PDB file of C-alpha atoms in Angstrom:
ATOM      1  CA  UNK A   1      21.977 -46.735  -8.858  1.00 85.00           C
ATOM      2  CA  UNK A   2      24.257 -48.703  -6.828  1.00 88.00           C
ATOM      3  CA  UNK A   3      22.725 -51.346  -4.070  1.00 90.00           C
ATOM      4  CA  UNK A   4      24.383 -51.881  -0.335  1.00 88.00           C
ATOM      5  CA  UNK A   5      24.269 -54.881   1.560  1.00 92.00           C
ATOM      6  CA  UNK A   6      25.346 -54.012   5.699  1.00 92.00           C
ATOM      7  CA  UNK A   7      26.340 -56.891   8.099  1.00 92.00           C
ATOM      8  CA  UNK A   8      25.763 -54.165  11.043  1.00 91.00           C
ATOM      9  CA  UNK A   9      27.307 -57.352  13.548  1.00 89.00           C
ATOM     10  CA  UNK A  10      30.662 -57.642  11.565  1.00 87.00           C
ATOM     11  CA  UNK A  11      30.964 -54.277  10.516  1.00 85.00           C
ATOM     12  CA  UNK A  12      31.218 -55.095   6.673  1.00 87.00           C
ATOM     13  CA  UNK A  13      29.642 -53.678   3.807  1.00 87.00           C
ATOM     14  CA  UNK A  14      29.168 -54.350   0.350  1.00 87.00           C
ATOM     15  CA  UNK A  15      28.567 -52.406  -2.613  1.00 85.00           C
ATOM     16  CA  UNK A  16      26.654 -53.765  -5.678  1.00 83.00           C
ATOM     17  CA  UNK A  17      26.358 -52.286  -9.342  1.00 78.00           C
ATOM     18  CA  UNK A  18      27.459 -48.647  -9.826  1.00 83.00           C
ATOM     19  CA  UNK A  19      28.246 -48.061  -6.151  1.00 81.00           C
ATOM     20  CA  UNK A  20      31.918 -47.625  -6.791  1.00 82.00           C
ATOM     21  CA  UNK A  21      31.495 -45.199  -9.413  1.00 86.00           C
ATOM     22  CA  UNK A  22      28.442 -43.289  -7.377  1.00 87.00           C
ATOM     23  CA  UNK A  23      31.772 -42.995  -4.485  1.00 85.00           C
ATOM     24  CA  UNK A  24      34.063 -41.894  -7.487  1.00 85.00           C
ATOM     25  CA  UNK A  25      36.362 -44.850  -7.036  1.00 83.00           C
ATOM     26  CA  UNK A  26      37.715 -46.872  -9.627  1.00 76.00           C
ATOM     27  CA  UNK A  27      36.421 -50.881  -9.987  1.00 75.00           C
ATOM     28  CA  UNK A  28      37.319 -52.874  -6.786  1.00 72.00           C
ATOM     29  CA  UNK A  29      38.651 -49.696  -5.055  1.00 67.00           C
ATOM     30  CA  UNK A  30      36.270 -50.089  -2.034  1.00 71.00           C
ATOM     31  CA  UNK A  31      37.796 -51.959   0.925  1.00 65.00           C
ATOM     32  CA  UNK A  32      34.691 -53.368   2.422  1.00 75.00           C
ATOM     33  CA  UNK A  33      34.477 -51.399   5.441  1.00 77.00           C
ATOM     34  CA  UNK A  34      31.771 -49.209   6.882  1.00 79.00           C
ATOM     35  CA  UNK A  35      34.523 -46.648   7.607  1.00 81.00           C
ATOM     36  CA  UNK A  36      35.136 -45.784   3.711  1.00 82.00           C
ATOM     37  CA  UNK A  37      31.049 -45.045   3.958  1.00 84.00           C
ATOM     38  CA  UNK A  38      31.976 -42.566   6.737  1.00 85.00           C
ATOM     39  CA  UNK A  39      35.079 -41.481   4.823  1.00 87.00           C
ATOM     40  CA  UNK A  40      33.585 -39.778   1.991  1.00 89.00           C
ATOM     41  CA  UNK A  41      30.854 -38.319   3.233  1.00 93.00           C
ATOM     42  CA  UNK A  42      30.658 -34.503   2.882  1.00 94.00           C
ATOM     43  CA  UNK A  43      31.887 -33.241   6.180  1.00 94.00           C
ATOM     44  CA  UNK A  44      28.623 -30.995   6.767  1.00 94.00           C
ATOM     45  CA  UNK A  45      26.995 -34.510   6.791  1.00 94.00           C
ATOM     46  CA  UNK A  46      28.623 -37.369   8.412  1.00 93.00           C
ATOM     47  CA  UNK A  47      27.394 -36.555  12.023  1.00 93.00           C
ATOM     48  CA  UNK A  48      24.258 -35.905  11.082  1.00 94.00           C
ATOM     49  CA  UNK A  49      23.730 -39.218   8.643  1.00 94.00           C
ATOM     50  CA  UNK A  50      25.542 -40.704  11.784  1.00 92.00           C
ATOM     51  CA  UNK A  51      23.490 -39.799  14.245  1.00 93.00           C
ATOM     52  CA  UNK A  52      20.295 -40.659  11.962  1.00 94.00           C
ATOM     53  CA  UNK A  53      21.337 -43.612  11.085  1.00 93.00           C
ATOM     54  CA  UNK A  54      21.537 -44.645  15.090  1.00 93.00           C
ATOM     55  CA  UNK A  55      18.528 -43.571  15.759  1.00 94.00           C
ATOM     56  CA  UNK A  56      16.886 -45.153  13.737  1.00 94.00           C
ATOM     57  CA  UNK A  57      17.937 -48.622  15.078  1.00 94.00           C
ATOM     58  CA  UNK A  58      17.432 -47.677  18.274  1.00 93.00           C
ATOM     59  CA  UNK A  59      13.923 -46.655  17.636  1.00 94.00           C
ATOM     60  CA  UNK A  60      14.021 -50.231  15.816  1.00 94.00           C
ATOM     61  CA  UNK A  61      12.382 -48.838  12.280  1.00 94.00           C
ATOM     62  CA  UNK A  62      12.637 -50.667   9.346  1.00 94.00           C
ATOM     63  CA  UNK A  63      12.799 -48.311   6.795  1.00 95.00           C
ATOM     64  CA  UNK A  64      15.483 -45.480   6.286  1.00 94.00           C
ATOM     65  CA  UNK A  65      15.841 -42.616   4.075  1.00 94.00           C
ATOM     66  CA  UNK A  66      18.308 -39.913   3.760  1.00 94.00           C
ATOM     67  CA  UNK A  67      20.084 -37.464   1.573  1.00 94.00           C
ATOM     68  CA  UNK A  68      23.143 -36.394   1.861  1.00 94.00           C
ATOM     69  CA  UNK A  69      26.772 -35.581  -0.326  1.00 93.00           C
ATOM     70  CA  UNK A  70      29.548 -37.675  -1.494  1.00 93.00           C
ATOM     71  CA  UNK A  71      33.226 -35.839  -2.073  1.00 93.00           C
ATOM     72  CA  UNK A  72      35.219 -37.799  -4.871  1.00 92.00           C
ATOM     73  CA  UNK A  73      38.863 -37.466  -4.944  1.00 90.00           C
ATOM     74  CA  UNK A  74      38.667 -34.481  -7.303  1.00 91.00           C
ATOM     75  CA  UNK A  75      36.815 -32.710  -4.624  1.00 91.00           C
ATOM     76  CA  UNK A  76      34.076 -32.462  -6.486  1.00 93.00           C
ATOM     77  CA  UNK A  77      30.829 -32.777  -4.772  1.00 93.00           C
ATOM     78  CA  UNK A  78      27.644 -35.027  -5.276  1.00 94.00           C
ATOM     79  CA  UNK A  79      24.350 -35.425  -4.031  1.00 94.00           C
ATOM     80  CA  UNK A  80      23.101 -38.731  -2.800  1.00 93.00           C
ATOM     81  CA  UNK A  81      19.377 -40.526  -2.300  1.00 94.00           C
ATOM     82  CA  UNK A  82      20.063 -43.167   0.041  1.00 93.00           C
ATOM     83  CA  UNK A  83      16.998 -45.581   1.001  1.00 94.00           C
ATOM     84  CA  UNK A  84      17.099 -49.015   3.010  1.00 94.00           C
ATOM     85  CA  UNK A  85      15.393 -51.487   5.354  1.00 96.00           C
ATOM     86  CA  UNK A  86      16.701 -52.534   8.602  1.00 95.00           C
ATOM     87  CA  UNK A  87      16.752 -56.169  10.346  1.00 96.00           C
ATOM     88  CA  UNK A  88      16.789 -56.804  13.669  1.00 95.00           C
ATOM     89  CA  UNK A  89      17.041 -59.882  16.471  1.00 93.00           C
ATOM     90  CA  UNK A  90      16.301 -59.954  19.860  1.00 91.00           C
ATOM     91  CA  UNK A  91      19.458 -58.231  20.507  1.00 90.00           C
ATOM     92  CA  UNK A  92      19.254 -55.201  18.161  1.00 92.00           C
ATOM     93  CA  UNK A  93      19.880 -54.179  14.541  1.00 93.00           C
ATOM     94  CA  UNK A  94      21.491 -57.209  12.521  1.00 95.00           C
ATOM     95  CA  UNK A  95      21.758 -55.861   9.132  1.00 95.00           C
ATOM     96  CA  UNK A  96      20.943 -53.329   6.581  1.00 95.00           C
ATOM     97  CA  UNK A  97      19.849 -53.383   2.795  1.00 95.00           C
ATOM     98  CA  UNK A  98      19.421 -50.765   0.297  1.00 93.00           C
ATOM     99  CA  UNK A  99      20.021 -48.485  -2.525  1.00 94.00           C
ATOM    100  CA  UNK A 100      21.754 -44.831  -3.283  1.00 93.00           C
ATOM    101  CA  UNK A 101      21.321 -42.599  -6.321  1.00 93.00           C
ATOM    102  CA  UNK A 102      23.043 -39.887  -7.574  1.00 93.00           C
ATOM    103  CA  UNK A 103      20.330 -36.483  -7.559  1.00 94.00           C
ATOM    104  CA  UNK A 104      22.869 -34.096  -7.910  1.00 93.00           C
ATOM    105  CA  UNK A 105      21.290 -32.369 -11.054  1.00 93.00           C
ATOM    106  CA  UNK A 106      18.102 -32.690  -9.257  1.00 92.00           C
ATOM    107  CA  UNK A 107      19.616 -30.811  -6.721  1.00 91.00           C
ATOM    108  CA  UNK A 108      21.082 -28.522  -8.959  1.00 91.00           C
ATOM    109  CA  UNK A 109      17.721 -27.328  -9.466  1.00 93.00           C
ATOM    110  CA  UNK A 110      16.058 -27.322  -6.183  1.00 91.00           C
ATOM    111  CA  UNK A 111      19.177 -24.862  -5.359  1.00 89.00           C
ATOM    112  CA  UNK A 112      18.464 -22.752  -8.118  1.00 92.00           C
ATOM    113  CA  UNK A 113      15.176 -22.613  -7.566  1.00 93.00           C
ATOM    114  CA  UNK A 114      15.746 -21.699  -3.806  1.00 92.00           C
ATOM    115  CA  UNK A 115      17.608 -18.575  -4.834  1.00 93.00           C
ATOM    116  CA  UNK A 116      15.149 -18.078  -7.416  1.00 94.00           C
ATOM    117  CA  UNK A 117      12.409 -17.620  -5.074  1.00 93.00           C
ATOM    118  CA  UNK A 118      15.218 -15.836  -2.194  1.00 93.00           C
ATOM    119  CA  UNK A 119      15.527 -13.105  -5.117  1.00 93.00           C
ATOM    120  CA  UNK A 120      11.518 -13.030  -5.758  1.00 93.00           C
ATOM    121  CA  UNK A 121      10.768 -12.434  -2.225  1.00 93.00           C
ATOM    122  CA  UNK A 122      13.787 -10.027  -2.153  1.00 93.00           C
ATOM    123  CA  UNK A 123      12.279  -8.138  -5.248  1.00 94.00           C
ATOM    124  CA  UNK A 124       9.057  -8.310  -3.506  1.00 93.00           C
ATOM    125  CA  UNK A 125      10.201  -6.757  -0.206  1.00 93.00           C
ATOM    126  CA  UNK A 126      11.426  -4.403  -2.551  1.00 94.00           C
ATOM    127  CA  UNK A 127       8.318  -3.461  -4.715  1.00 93.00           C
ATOM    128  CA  UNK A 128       6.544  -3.653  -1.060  1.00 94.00           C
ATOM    129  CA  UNK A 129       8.406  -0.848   0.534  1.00 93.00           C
ATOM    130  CA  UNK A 130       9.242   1.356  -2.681  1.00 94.00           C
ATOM    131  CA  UNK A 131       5.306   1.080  -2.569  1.00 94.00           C
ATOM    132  CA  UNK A 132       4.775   1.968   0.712  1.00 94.00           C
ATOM    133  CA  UNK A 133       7.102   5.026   0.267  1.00 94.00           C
ATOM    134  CA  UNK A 134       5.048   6.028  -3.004  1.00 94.00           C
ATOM    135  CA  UNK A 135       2.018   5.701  -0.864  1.00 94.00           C
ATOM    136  CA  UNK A 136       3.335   7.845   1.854  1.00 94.00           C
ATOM    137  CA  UNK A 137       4.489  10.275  -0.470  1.00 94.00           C
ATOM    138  CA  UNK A 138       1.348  10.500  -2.391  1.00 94.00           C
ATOM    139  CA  UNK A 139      -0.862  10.699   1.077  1.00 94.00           C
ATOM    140  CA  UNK A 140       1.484  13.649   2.246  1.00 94.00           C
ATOM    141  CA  UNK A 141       1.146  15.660  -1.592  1.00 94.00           C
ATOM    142  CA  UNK A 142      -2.677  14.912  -1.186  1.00 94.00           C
ATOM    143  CA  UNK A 143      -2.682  16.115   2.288  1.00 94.00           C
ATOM    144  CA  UNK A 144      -0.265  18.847   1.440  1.00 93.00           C
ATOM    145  CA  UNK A 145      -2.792  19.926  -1.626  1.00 92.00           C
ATOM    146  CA  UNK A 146      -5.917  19.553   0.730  1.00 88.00           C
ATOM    147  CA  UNK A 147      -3.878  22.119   3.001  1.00 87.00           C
ATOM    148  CA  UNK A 148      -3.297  24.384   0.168  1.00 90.00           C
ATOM    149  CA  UNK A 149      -7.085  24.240  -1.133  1.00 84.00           C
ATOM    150  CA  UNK A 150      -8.176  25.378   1.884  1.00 79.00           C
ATOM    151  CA  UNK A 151      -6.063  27.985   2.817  1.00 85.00           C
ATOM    152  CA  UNK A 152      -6.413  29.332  -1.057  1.00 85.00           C
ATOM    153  CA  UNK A 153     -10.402  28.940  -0.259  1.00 79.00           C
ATOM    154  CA  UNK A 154     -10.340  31.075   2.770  1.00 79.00           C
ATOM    155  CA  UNK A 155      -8.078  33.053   1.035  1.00 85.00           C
ATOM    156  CA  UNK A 156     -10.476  33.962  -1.273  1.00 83.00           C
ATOM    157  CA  UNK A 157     -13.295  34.319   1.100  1.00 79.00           C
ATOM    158  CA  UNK A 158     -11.252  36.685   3.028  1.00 82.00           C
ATOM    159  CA  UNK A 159     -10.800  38.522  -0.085  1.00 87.00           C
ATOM    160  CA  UNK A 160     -14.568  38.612  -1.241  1.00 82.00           C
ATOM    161  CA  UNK A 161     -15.556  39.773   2.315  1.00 81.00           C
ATOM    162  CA  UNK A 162     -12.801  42.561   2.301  1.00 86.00           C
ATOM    163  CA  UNK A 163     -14.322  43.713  -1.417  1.00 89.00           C
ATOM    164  CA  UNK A 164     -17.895  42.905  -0.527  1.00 84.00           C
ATOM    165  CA  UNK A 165     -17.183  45.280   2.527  1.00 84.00           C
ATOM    166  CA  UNK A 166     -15.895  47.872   0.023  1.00 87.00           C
ATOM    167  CA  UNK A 167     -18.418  47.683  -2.134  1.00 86.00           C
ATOM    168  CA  UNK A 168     -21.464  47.889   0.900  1.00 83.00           C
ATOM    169  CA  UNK A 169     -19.135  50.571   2.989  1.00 85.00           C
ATOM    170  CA  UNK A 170     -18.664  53.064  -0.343  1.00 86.00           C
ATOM    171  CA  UNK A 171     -19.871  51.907  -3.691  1.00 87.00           C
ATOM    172  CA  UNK A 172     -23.636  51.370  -2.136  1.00 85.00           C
ATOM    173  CA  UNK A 173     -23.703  54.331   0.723  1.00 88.00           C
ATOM    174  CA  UNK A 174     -22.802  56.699  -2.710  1.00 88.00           C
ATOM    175  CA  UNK A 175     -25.615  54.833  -4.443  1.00 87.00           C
ATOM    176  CA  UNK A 176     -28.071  56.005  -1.215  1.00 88.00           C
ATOM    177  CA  UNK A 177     -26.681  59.518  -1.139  1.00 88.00           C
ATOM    178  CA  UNK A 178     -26.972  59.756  -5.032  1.00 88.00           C
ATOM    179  CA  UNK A 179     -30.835  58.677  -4.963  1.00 85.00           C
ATOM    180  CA  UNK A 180     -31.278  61.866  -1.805  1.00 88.00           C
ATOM    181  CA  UNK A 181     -30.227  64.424  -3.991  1.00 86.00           C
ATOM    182  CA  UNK A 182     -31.838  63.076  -7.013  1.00 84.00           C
ATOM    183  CA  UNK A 183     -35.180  63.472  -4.837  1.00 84.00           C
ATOM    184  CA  UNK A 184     -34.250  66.545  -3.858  1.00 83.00           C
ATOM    185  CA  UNK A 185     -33.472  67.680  -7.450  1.00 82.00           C
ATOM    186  CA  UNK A 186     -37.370  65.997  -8.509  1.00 78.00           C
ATOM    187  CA  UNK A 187     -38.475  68.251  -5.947  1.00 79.00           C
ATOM    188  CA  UNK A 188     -37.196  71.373  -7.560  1.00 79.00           C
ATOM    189  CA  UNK A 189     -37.836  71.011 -11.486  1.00 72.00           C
ATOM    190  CA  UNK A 190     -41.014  72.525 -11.207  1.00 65.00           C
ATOM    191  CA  UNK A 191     -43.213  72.107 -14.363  1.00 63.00           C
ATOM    192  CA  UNK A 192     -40.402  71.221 -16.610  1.00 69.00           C
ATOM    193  CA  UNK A 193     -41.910  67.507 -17.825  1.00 78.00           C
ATOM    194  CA  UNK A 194     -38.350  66.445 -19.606  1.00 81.00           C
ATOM    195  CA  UNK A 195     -36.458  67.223 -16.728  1.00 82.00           C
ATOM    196  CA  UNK A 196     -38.614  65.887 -14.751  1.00 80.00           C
ATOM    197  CA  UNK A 197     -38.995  62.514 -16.967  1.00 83.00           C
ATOM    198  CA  UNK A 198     -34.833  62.576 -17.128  1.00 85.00           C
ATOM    199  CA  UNK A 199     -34.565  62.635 -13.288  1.00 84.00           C
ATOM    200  CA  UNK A 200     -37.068  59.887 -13.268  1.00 85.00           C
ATOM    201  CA  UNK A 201     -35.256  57.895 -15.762  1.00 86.00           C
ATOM    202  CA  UNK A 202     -31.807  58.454 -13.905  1.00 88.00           C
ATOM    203  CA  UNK A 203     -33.900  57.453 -10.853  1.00 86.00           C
ATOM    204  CA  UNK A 204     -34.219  53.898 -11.624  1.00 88.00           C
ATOM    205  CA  UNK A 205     -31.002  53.937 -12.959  1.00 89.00           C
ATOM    206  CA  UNK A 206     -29.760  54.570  -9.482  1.00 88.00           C
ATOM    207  CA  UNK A 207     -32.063  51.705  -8.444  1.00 89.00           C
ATOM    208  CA  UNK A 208     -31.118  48.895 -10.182  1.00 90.00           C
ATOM    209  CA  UNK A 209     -27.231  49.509  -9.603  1.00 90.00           C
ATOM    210  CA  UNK A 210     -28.152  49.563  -5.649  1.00 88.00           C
ATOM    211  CA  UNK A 211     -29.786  46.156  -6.284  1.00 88.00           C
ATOM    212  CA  UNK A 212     -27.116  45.181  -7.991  1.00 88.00           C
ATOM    213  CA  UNK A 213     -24.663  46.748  -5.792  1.00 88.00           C
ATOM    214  CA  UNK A 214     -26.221  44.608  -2.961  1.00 85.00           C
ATOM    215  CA  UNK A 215     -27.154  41.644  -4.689  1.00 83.00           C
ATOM    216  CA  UNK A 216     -22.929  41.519  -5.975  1.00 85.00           C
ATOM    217  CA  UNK A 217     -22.569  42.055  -2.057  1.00 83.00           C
ATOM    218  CA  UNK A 218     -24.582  39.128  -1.077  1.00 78.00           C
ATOM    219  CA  UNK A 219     -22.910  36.595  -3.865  1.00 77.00           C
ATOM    220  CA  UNK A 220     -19.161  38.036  -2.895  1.00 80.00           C
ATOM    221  CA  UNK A 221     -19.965  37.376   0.926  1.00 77.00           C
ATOM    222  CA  UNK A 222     -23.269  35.790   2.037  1.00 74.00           C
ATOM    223  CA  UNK A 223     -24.095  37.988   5.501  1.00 76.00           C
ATOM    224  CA  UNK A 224     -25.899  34.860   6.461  1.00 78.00           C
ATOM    225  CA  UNK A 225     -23.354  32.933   6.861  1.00 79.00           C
ATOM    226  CA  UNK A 226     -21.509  35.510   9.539  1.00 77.00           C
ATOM    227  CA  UNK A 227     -24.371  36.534  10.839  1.00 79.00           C
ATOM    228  CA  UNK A 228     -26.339  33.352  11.044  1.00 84.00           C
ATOM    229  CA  UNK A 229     -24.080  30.273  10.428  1.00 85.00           C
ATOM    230  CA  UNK A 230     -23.960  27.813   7.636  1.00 87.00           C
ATOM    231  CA  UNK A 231     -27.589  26.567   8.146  1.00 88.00           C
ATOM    232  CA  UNK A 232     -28.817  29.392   7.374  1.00 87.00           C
ATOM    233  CA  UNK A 233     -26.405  30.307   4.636  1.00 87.00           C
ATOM    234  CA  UNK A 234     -27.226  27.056   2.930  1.00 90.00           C
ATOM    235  CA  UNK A 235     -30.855  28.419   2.782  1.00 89.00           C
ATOM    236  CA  UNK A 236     -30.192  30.887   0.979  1.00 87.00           C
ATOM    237  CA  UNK A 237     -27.963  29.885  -1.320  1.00 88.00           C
ATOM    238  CA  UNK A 238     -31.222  27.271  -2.543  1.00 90.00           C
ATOM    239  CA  UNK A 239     -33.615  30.216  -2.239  1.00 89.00           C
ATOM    240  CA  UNK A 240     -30.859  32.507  -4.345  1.00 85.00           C
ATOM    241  CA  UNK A 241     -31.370  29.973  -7.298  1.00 89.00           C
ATOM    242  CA  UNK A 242     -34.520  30.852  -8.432  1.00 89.00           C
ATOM    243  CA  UNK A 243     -32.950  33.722 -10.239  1.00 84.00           C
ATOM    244  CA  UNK A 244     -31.093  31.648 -12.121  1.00 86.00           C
ATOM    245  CA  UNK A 245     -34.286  29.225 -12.700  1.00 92.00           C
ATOM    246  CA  UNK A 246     -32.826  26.850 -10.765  1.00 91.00           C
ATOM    247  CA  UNK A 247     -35.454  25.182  -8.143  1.00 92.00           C
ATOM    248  CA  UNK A 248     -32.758  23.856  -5.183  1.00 91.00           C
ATOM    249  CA  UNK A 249     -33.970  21.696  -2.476  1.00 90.00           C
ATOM    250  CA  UNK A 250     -31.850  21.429   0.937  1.00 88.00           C
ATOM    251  CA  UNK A 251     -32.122  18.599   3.493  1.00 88.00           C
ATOM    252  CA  UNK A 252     -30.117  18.867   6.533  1.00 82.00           C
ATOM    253  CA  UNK A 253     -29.612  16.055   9.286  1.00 80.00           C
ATOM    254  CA  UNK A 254     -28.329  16.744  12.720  1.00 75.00           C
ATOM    255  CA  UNK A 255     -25.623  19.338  11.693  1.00 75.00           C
ATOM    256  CA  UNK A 256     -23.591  20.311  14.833  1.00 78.00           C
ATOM    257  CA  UNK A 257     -22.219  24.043  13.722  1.00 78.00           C
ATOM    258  CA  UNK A 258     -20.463  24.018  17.207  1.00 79.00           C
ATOM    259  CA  UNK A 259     -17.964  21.711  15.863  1.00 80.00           C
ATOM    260  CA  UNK A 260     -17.287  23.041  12.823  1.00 82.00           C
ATOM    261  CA  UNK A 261     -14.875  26.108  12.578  1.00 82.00           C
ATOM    262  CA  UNK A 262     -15.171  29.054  10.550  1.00 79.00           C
ATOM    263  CA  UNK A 263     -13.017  28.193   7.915  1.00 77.00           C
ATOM    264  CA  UNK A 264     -14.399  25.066   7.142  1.00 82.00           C
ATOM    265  CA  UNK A 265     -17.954  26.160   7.366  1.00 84.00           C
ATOM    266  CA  UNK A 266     -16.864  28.927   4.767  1.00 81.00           C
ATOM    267  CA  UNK A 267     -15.714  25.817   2.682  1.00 81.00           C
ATOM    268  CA  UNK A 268     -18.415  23.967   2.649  1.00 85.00           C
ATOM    269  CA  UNK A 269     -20.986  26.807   2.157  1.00 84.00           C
ATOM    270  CA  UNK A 270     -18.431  27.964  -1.123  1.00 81.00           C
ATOM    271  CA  UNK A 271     -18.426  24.021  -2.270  1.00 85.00           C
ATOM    272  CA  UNK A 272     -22.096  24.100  -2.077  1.00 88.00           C
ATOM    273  CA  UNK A 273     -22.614  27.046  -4.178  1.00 83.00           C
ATOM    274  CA  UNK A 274     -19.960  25.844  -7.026  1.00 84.00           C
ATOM    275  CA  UNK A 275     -21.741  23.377  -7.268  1.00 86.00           C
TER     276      UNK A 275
END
């Protein structure tokens, strides 16, 4: 530390302890003056120590604190604590006491840590907005996928309608035509009991595959829900259930089918019966 002693009146100063070595002078190198003071301060600092400095008398304060950078004759550059007390008349500021340390290591740090934390907000900015992007990337795959799903759902529905129309157009009006002229062959075999029995047994052959026929139509396109709308579709998907042992209550609340399109509804009635 090196002490100060300011006659402010007679514009001499004197330095105390290490105050010569704090200026990077050698031993009795300092002239006295207030000007050497002035002289090696860092250029970034004199008019603001200056101008500190002044108003601080004129606000007629006692205490004073400041940092600021000395320049030694090897250009090398120190930092500086400086911390006094002020004296004053009636006429003004009389004199000044007070005491400097070097803090240039302290300094040091506070610099280093400054562009330590510059670099974490940096990185951070960083992480933020590689972040964001990720996010905006994922949200426009997931939307992209949602897309997909439900174009590949109505797809599909489009598909099991076209087969299911197949199936009810051809498969089942052969079924119907098949079970006429089995009548009409019952009604010609006479006495003969085995024919008879076999045309019976092909009979309900012929039945079940035009329930089945029908029931396959029903599963591949519900007519409900094109004929009807997805309330009513819902329904009987529960009721169709009970084949499968399955006892499926349905609970609907203020369903608007005016605002929901075709596609969707054929979404949600699929979704419901995956499930």
């Amino acid at each position: 530390c090196g002490l100060w002693d300011w006659d402010i009146r007679n514009d001499q100063l004197e330095w105390f302890g290490a105050h010569e070595r704090l200026a990077g002078m050698l031993p009795g190198g300092f002239s006295g003056k207030i000007s050497v003071f002035s002289e090696i301060l860092h250029p970034d600092d004199k008019e603001r120590v200056w101008r500190k400095l002044q108003a601080t008398m004129a606000a007629r304060e006692e205490q004073y604190s400041d940092e600021y950078r000395f320049v030694h004759p090897d250009s090398s550059v120190h930092w500086m604590a400086g911390s006094g007390k002020f004296f004053y008349d009636e006429t003004g500021a009389v004199r000044m006491t007070g005491v400097v340390k070097n803090i240039t290591e302290r300094k040091r740090i506070e610099i280093a840590l400054h562009e330590s934390q510059a670099q974490l907000r940096l990185f951070a900015s960083q992480l933020e907005e590689t972040i964001q992007q990720r996010t905006q990337e994922l949200e426009l795959t997931q939307k992209w996928l949602r897309a997909m799903t439900l174009d590949l759902t109505v797809t599909e529905q489009r598909e099991r309608t076209r087969i299911a129309t197949e199936l009810h157009d051809y498969l089942a009006q052969l079924l119907v035509v098949a079970q006429l002229k089995l009548s009409q062959a019952k009604s010609m075999t006479g006495s003969d009991s085995r024919t008879a029995k076999l045309l019976s047994q092909t009979q309900e052959v012929l039945d079940q595959s035009l329930t089945y026929t029908r029931t396959l139509v029903a599963d591949l396109a519900p007519p409900m829900l094109h004929d009807f709308g997805l309330t009513a579709a819902l329904q009987w998907v529960a009721e169709s259930m009970q084949r499968h042992d399955l006892t499926v209550s349905l609970e609907l609340d203020g369903i608007d089918e005016r605002a929901i399109s075709e596609d969707q509804a054929v979404l949600m009635c699929q979704s419901v019966r995956e499930l």
